[in-house]
């Protein structure tokens, strides 16, 4: 990943330069990947009961 692409991803996520003091490159990449899944409609969503059983 190039620096301009990394900074573009940060802007797309709404991160500031100050936020980058607290985040790693990997964390930003994970946040961007997960943000692409926000509109996906899952057939089944886990409930608190499911987490308790886990």
XYZ file of C-alpha atoms in Angstrom:
54
model
C 0.000 0.000 0.000
C 1.341 3.408 -0.897
C 1.222 6.430 1.374
C -1.349 8.267 -0.792
C -3.624 5.204 -0.790
C -3.291 4.864 2.985
C -4.185 8.524 3.471
C -7.150 8.146 1.107
C -8.428 5.248 3.216
C -8.064 7.402 6.334
C -10.103 10.198 4.761
C -12.768 7.711 3.634
C -13.039 6.472 7.220
C -13.164 10.014 8.595
C -9.921 9.672 10.551
C -7.830 12.687 11.471
C -4.062 12.934 11.770
C -4.526 13.003 15.534
C -6.435 9.682 15.338
C -3.465 8.098 13.593
C -1.378 8.507 16.753
C -3.588 5.832 18.318
C -3.921 3.456 15.339
C -1.598 1.171 13.426
C -1.634 0.682 9.656
C -3.153 -2.754 10.206
C -5.945 -1.338 12.332
C -6.803 1.204 9.631
C -6.804 -1.554 7.001
C -9.106 -3.690 9.167
C -11.428 -0.751 9.774
C -11.634 -0.065 6.051
C -12.322 -3.718 5.211
C -15.049 -3.908 7.836
C -16.600 -0.641 6.656
C -17.203 -2.271 3.266
C -19.372 -4.874 5.044
C -21.676 -2.328 6.698
C -24.362 -2.586 4.007
C -24.366 -6.403 3.845
C -27.640 -7.942 5.024
C -26.874 -11.018 7.111
C -29.541 -13.752 7.222
C -28.907 -14.416 10.895
C -27.494 -12.036 13.474
C -26.134 -13.243 16.814
C -28.017 -12.264 19.947
C -26.758 -11.893 23.508
C -27.982 -15.430 24.212
C -25.770 -16.753 21.399
C -22.742 -14.988 22.875
C -23.544 -16.318 26.340
C -23.697 -19.875 24.970
C -20.413 -19.405 23.174
